[in-house]
């Protein structure tokens, strides 16, 4: 008997949502965000709600808490919690329940805490509000709560302000606030989005342990099917405000019923998938034959260093206390061969983006050499580099497709920019023809070319960014987390586009990412960075299946691996896609 | 870093600003059209007497030397001689300063105590009648010329209704000025237990300070409303609500304290406006403050008096800003620690 | 037949850019009645400034001792002042001077301020420090008081009123421009423009500055109102414009003496005109931002 059925039989559901509809008032009239949603959470159960952006998963949880913002309202449906009808409850009842019976933790933990109140006081506020402590005991109990979420030096941290704590630490404080009164249900709304993968693991393990030990139920809201698969008993899949499927986790992964679920599972990268596996069947074409990787190095980086000088105030200088700079990149060396694609992997702050900015000549290096096709790139300063012939051979696709497009330029103007400046094209008709050719190459419908960025979807903007980057036929393309801001289904399409382009043109890629699963799909070789240094480097298959460095092992083990996804525990039998290989 | 050392650091940081102010006022004196020496010497002056006065004033020296002399004078509290009254400018200003301060501070107190609750209410009850009122006050407030509001109030409350006394200074003829303690007439007469004098002084103060307050109401209310709305939409407020904290606690401790930060910053700008508008209000109500003094000096081209006025207003402004910085330091832990 | 198709196709982009611009203007105007009102009032003000002196019923400078201090009547809509001059004509004629002073002062500080702020925000370094110091020094004065000092020192002329008003407005534009440029200095689309081979100057002027327009427009219209108030305040205390020139501030100042004896019309009408002008510019801000903001296009 599965745990799910067991729960259903012996524990009536703690939370039951029936036919919930939520509307938002907008300038163009009411918009339905959630339509006829039904779900139950049993006592002690962990339920995941998975969906892409705009699926209504967060709105559902806010409706349960009755903390929708002013524009939103529950149109119809019922929310029953432990026998109480929440949808009709007055605000006083709700605020008694919140924090005591149902708690919530959020994305972006630092912003979720009051910036000018010591974290200990914020825990005290909840304890005192729900009569879990008197004013005299509150401090001791708050410190206890901090200890419970494994904050070292809790008595000292009690006085800390959020800006003095790391993101992971802040999330622990948010969890401490949420669990301070031992609620029956914890709603976790994307609790680890924006955190590093190792921090994510630590936070999720902590939540699991604390909720299990107290017998709490959890509602985990996430865009990451892998995360839900690892931590949830049952999963609800939402699309465009509706529940399309709910099943216990194993059933969902092994026998997904709804086509959307199948597509979602398929586009989530995992260790056994090749890059084409991510696409729906009807889009899957055979990969064009890959260009052979030549022996000849295209790019050679040697002892590259970047030191950021700490700004010192006048008074500090008077005291002679000049802080030594921060070494963001601390003497790294690597090379990329012609036609090769190399992954540069690490967590935030490891120096990977600084490295790519220096190679791309957007940032001057402090010392070291960058040789590209025999030219020493550091000989010309970053500010002057636009005038060198190498500029058109080195291009980049940026992390955030929206932010990297000029809000005032149409798609065609953005793509045409390098053609005008670097290729010296002046004839309008010729430029237009070339822009259309590029658009076709990246699969951007021609009728979208005259739109402004805010009129395009995330995937379309990503295509514009790629078309612009390849317009000068560069030999080295740096991809700086090109899919980090995209939904998984869009990510799947963009990754395949990148693989196709590489196979067609024989470009080399430097693929900067925090996501080892994505790197696995696209890269021949991988470089792992930590704190400004390279900790491990080698062929992707080898590094991922048999990591040498402790840190690489840590990274790999932190990736959520749902038990039922194909390829779990099959690391020895890795079918490494290695991108276009 | 303790509060005290941060406040000390702020005072030190004000030093270059003060120096900048001194340089600008010095340059303004140098930019004067015409020769002050010829002006002082009068119509019947001979070239010799002008040269003598010039030497006396030091205007025959090169600029750096003059600047050093100017600094020395300032250090000794010497702002020069007023042509119109024949008195030292510093004495004149000091004598009139309490009147200006009484007007400015009472107006600020009035406008802050109305604008902040109004802004908070408008944000909490968004789109309600309070919000509409707030919007109206804000838009009207920034569009009204201070001197015009003052005249309207005089017309309505003095001429038509007869509620307010004639707009002529701080105290009517019937009362004697109380012995100066604070320099603020209302407070001084209360200290001297002269109740009717206090009442009379308060009546005189009321209209000008309402005029000035109306002008400063708008920026404070607007900033409070905006800051409050931002705080109410913040993620930490959502956390506080999701933790079930009572709405009064959510509003006061979580939203309002955070919203105060931008409001306190805006106060600096508001002080600047107030000190400027003060001059106009003093003219309308014949208020014997330093603004009226400056206007009289302007009319007779009494430059030393005008320069002294500009300098003392700037120093006053710097002091007010120091108070704001200190307040800010007390509210925001981030400043305290970065120091 | 084919020729016609080709021609219409070729002509399509240009006409559509125009009609799209017009459609956007109409959209902004109709979606917000306040904006429409503000633009109508602005248009009326400009018309009055241009044609007012030709249309007024009386000579604004003609005195008539026998008609002094007459309340509003059919012949003198706004009454007459202490010298028997027609207040209505004077209020209308003054529009041109008041607008001229504020528009030229704001234009001066807008261009200097944006150039200064943009360079400081984009390149930083010594220029940033120097201009920051300069702006701090200006801001260290109560601004109206500084304007008084400048006019007193430089001479009591309209030109100096414009310069003084421009100087005290400078920090607002320079600071907004600096902040807006500085947050975009390393934005993705700017980095992309660098990779596309644009020179730094071109990036600043063609890519970054147009994107800072929406917030600058709000600042522009707010400051325009403030500039009018400042200039009027200066003439109210006797600086700049001299009698018998018709100007709102000085007219209110002259009328102030008659308020206590109940002759309200001398000060009320020029004061109301002043208020209306400032009000118009304050309302205009949001509409202007909507007009220049591409995100508002549908």
Short mmCIF file of N, CA, C and O in Angstrom, two decimals, chain A residues 508-581:
data_model
loop_
_atom_site.label_atom_id
_atom_site.label_comp_id
_atom_site.label_asym_id
_atom_site.label_seq_id
_atom_site.Cartn_x
_atom_site.Cartn_y
_atom_site.Cartn_z
N UNK A 508 33.05 27.29 -31.35
CA UNK A 508 33.38 26.75 -30.04
C UNK A 508 32.50 27.45 -29.02
O UNK A 508 32.15 28.61 -29.18
N UNK A 509 32.14 26.70 -27.97
CA UNK A 509 31.31 27.27 -26.90
C UNK A 509 32.07 27.28 -25.59
O UNK A 509 32.75 26.31 -25.25
N UNK A 510 31.92 28.36 -24.86
CA UNK A 510 32.26 28.32 -23.43
C UNK A 510 30.93 28.51 -22.72
O UNK A 510 30.32 29.58 -22.77
N UNK A 511 30.48 27.44 -22.07
CA UNK A 511 29.13 27.42 -21.52
C UNK A 511 29.21 27.61 -20.01
O UNK A 511 29.66 26.72 -19.29
N UNK A 512 28.81 28.79 -19.55
CA UNK A 512 28.91 29.09 -18.12
C UNK A 512 27.59 28.73 -17.46
O UNK A 512 26.54 29.18 -17.91
N UNK A 513 27.64 27.91 -16.42
CA UNK A 513 26.38 27.49 -15.82
C UNK A 513 26.58 27.04 -14.38
O UNK A 513 27.68 26.70 -13.95
N UNK A 514 25.48 27.07 -13.63
CA UNK A 514 25.52 26.50 -12.29
C UNK A 514 24.94 25.09 -12.33
O UNK A 514 24.99 24.38 -11.34
N UNK A 515 24.41 24.70 -13.48
CA UNK A 515 23.60 23.48 -13.57
C UNK A 515 24.37 22.38 -14.28
O UNK A 515 24.53 22.39 -15.49
N UNK A 516 24.84 21.42 -13.51
CA UNK A 516 25.65 20.36 -14.09
C UNK A 516 24.87 19.51 -15.10
O UNK A 516 25.42 19.04 -16.08
N UNK A 517 23.56 19.36 -14.86
CA UNK A 517 22.77 18.54 -15.78
C UNK A 517 22.69 19.17 -17.16
O UNK A 517 22.67 18.49 -18.17
N UNK A 518 22.63 20.50 -17.19
CA UNK A 518 22.57 21.18 -18.47
C UNK A 518 23.93 21.13 -19.17
O UNK A 518 24.03 20.90 -20.37
N UNK A 519 25.00 21.29 -18.38
CA UNK A 519 26.34 21.23 -18.94
C UNK A 519 26.59 19.84 -19.55
O UNK A 519 27.16 19.71 -20.63
N UNK A 520 26.09 18.84 -18.87
CA UNK A 520 26.25 17.47 -19.35
C UNK A 520 25.71 17.31 -20.77
O UNK A 520 26.28 16.60 -21.59
N UNK A 521 24.62 18.00 -21.04
CA UNK A 521 23.95 17.84 -22.33
C UNK A 521 24.73 18.49 -23.47
O UNK A 521 24.65 18.08 -24.60
N UNK A 522 25.46 19.53 -23.17
CA UNK A 522 25.98 20.36 -24.25
C UNK A 522 27.50 20.36 -24.36
O UNK A 522 28.04 20.79 -25.37
N UNK A 523 28.20 19.89 -23.34
CA UNK A 523 29.65 20.15 -23.32
C UNK A 523 30.51 18.90 -23.46
O UNK A 523 30.18 17.84 -22.93
N UNK A 524 31.64 19.08 -24.15
CA UNK A 524 32.62 18.00 -24.27
C UNK A 524 33.48 17.91 -23.02
O UNK A 524 33.84 16.85 -22.58
N UNK A 525 33.80 19.09 -22.51
CA UNK A 525 34.69 19.13 -21.37
C UNK A 525 34.08 20.05 -20.32
O UNK A 525 33.28 20.91 -20.63
N UNK A 526 34.44 19.85 -19.05
CA UNK A 526 33.88 20.69 -18.02
C UNK A 526 34.99 21.16 -17.07
O UNK A 526 35.94 20.44 -16.80
N UNK A 527 34.86 22.41 -16.64
CA UNK A 527 35.79 23.00 -15.68
C UNK A 527 34.96 23.37 -14.46
O UNK A 527 33.95 24.05 -14.58
N UNK A 528 35.38 22.91 -13.28
CA UNK A 528 34.64 23.24 -12.06
C UNK A 528 35.41 24.30 -11.28
O UNK A 528 36.60 24.14 -11.03
N UNK A 529 34.75 25.38 -10.96
CA UNK A 529 35.42 26.47 -10.25
C UNK A 529 34.85 26.62 -8.86
O UNK A 529 33.67 26.40 -8.62
N UNK A 530 35.71 27.06 -7.95
CA UNK A 530 35.25 27.42 -6.62
C UNK A 530 36.18 28.49 -6.06
O UNK A 530 37.39 28.35 -6.13
N UNK A 531 35.61 29.54 -5.53
CA UNK A 531 36.35 30.62 -4.90
C UNK A 531 37.51 31.12 -5.77
O UNK A 531 38.62 31.30 -5.32
N UNK A 532 37.24 31.30 -7.07
CA UNK A 532 38.22 31.91 -7.95
C UNK A 532 39.24 30.95 -8.53
O UNK A 532 40.08 31.34 -9.32
N UNK A 533 39.19 29.68 -8.12
CA UNK A 533 40.17 28.72 -8.65
C UNK A 533 39.46 27.54 -9.30
O UNK A 533 38.30 27.27 -9.02
N UNK A 534 40.23 26.86 -10.17
CA UNK A 534 39.70 25.65 -10.80
C UNK A 534 39.96 24.48 -9.86
O UNK A 534 41.10 24.27 -9.43
N UNK A 535 38.91 23.74 -9.51
CA UNK A 535 39.14 22.59 -8.63
C UNK A 535 39.21 21.28 -9.41
O UNK A 535 39.81 20.32 -8.96
N UNK A 536 38.58 21.27 -10.57
CA UNK A 536 38.63 20.04 -11.35
C UNK A 536 38.34 20.36 -12.80
O UNK A 536 37.62 21.29 -13.12
N UNK A 537 38.92 19.56 -13.69
CA UNK A 537 38.76 19.81 -15.11
C UNK A 537 38.92 18.49 -15.84
O UNK A 537 39.77 17.69 -15.47
N UNK A 538 38.09 18.23 -16.85
CA UNK A 538 38.24 17.00 -17.60
C UNK A 538 37.06 16.79 -18.52
O UNK A 538 36.14 17.60 -18.55
N UNK A 539 37.10 15.68 -19.29
CA UNK A 539 35.96 15.36 -20.15
C UNK A 539 34.68 15.24 -19.32
O UNK A 539 34.72 14.71 -18.21
N UNK A 540 33.58 15.75 -19.85
CA UNK A 540 32.34 15.81 -19.07
C UNK A 540 31.97 14.46 -18.48
O UNK A 540 31.69 14.35 -17.28
N UNK A 541 31.98 13.43 -19.31
CA UNK A 541 31.54 12.11 -18.85
C UNK A 541 32.37 11.67 -17.66
O UNK A 541 31.85 11.18 -16.65
N UNK A 542 33.66 11.91 -17.77
CA UNK A 542 34.58 11.45 -16.73
C UNK A 542 34.37 12.22 -15.43
O UNK A 542 34.26 11.63 -14.36
N UNK A 543 34.27 13.54 -15.54
CA UNK A 543 34.13 14.36 -14.33
C UNK A 543 32.81 14.06 -13.63
O UNK A 543 32.74 13.94 -12.42
N UNK A 544 31.77 13.90 -14.41
CA UNK A 544 30.46 13.70 -13.79
C UNK A 544 30.27 12.29 -13.26
O UNK A 544 29.55 12.08 -12.28
N UNK A 545 30.91 11.31 -13.88
CA UNK A 545 30.70 9.95 -13.39
C UNK A 545 31.74 9.58 -12.33
O UNK A 545 31.48 8.79 -11.45
N UNK A 546 32.89 10.18 -12.42
CA UNK A 546 33.94 9.80 -11.48
C UNK A 546 34.68 11.05 -10.99
O UNK A 546 35.84 11.28 -11.32
N UNK A 547 33.97 11.89 -10.24
CA UNK A 547 34.58 13.16 -9.83
C UNK A 547 35.77 12.93 -8.90
O UNK A 547 35.71 12.06 -8.03
N UNK A 548 36.82 13.70 -9.09
CA UNK A 548 38.01 13.54 -8.27
C UNK A 548 37.97 14.49 -7.07
O UNK A 548 38.31 14.11 -5.96
N UNK A 549 37.54 15.70 -7.31
CA UNK A 549 37.57 16.68 -6.23
C UNK A 549 36.37 16.50 -5.31
O UNK A 549 35.26 16.20 -5.77
N UNK A 550 36.60 16.73 -4.03
CA UNK A 550 35.53 16.61 -3.03
C UNK A 550 34.38 17.57 -3.37
O UNK A 550 33.21 17.22 -3.28
N UNK A 551 34.76 18.76 -3.82
CA UNK A 551 33.75 19.77 -4.10
C UNK A 551 32.83 19.35 -5.25
O UNK A 551 31.63 19.55 -5.21
N UNK A 552 33.43 18.75 -6.29
CA UNK A 552 32.62 18.28 -7.42
C UNK A 552 31.63 17.22 -6.94
O UNK A 552 30.47 17.21 -7.36
N UNK A 553 32.12 16.33 -6.07
CA UNK A 553 31.22 15.30 -5.53
C UNK A 553 30.06 15.92 -4.78
O UNK A 553 28.91 15.52 -4.92
N UNK A 554 30.40 16.97 -4.00
CA UNK A 554 29.38 17.66 -3.24
C UNK A 554 28.32 18.27 -4.16
O UNK A 554 27.13 18.15 -3.94
N UNK A 555 28.82 18.92 -5.20
CA UNK A 555 27.92 19.54 -6.16
C UNK A 555 27.00 18.51 -6.79
O UNK A 555 25.79 18.71 -6.90
N UNK A 556 27.61 17.38 -7.21
CA UNK A 556 26.82 16.36 -7.89
C UNK A 556 25.77 15.76 -6.96
O UNK A 556 24.63 15.52 -7.37
N UNK A 557 26.16 15.55 -5.71
CA UNK A 557 25.21 14.90 -4.81
C UNK A 557 24.11 15.86 -4.38
O UNK A 557 23.08 15.44 -3.88
N UNK A 558 24.34 17.16 -4.58
CA UNK A 558 23.32 18.12 -4.16
C UNK A 558 22.20 18.24 -5.20
O UNK A 558 21.14 18.77 -4.90
N UNK A 559 22.46 17.75 -6.43
CA UNK A 559 21.42 17.85 -7.45
C UNK A 559 20.26 16.94 -7.05
O UNK A 559 20.47 15.77 -6.75
N UNK A 560 19.04 17.47 -7.01
CA UNK A 560 17.93 16.60 -6.63
C UNK A 560 17.75 15.49 -7.66
O UNK A 560 17.74 15.76 -8.87
N UNK A 561 17.68 14.27 -7.19
CA UNK A 561 17.50 13.13 -8.10
C UNK A 561 16.31 12.32 -7.65
O UNK A 561 16.42 11.46 -6.79
N UNK A 562 15.16 12.61 -8.21
CA UNK A 562 13.98 11.85 -7.80
C UNK A 562 14.19 10.37 -8.12
O UNK A 562 14.73 10.03 -9.18
N UNK A 563 13.76 9.54 -7.18
CA UNK A 563 14.02 8.11 -7.28
C UNK A 563 13.48 7.50 -8.56
O UNK A 563 13.96 6.49 -9.03
N UNK A 564 12.46 8.15 -9.12
CA UNK A 564 11.77 7.48 -10.23
C UNK A 564 12.14 8.03 -11.59
O UNK A 564 11.65 7.56 -12.60
N UNK A 565 12.97 9.07 -11.61
CA UNK A 565 13.40 9.56 -12.92
C UNK A 565 14.34 8.53 -13.51
O UNK A 565 15.17 7.97 -12.80
N UNK A 566 14.23 8.26 -14.80
CA UNK A 566 15.18 7.32 -15.41
C UNK A 566 16.60 7.83 -15.18
O UNK A 566 16.85 9.02 -15.24
N UNK A 567 17.48 6.91 -14.89
CA UNK A 567 18.87 7.30 -14.76
C UNK A 567 19.29 7.49 -13.34
O UNK A 567 20.46 7.69 -13.05
N UNK A 568 18.35 7.42 -12.41
CA UNK A 568 18.76 7.58 -11.03
C UNK A 568 19.63 6.41 -10.59
O UNK A 568 19.35 5.27 -10.87
N UNK A 569 20.66 6.74 -9.89
CA UNK A 569 21.56 5.71 -9.38
C UNK A 569 22.28 4.97 -10.48
O UNK A 569 22.93 3.97 -10.26
N UNK A 570 22.14 5.44 -11.69
CA UNK A 570 22.76 4.74 -12.81
C UNK A 570 23.95 5.53 -13.30
O UNK A 570 24.20 5.65 -14.48
N UNK A 571 24.67 6.11 -12.37
CA UNK A 571 25.77 6.98 -12.79
C UNK A 571 26.84 6.22 -13.55
O UNK A 571 27.48 6.76 -14.43
N UNK A 572 27.01 4.95 -13.19
CA UNK A 572 28.02 4.15 -13.90
C UNK A 572 27.61 3.98 -15.35
O UNK A 572 28.44 3.97 -16.24
N UNK A 573 26.31 3.88 -15.55
CA UNK A 573 25.82 3.63 -16.91
C UNK A 573 25.45 4.92 -17.62
O UNK A 573 24.55 4.96 -18.44
N UNK A 574 26.16 5.97 -17.27
CA UNK A 574 25.85 7.28 -17.85
C UNK A 574 25.86 7.24 -19.37
O UNK A 574 26.80 6.77 -19.98
N UNK A 575 24.78 7.73 -19.92
CA UNK A 575 24.80 7.93 -21.37
C UNK A 575 25.02 9.42 -21.53
O UNK A 575 24.08 10.20 -21.54
N UNK A 576 26.25 9.79 -21.56
CA UNK A 576 26.49 11.21 -21.55
C UNK A 576 26.23 11.78 -22.93
O UNK A 576 26.80 11.34 -23.92
N UNK A 577 25.32 12.71 -22.98
CA UNK A 577 24.97 13.30 -24.25
C UNK A 577 26.14 14.08 -24.81
O UNK A 577 26.37 14.09 -26.00
N UNK A 578 26.86 14.72 -23.95
CA UNK A 578 27.98 15.56 -24.37
C UNK A 578 27.60 16.42 -25.55
O UNK A 578 28.29 16.51 -26.54
N UNK A 579 26.47 16.98 -25.43
CA UNK A 579 26.02 17.94 -26.44
C UNK A 579 25.93 17.33 -27.80
O UNK A 579 25.28 16.31 -28.01
N UNK A 580 26.59 17.94 -28.71
CA UNK A 580 26.45 17.55 -30.10
C UNK A 580 27.25 16.31 -30.43
O UNK A 580 27.22 15.85 -31.54
N UNK A 581 27.98 15.81 -29.46
CA UNK A 581 28.83 14.66 -29.74
C UNK A 581 28.02 13.44 -30.12
O UNK A 581 26.90 13.27 -29.69
#
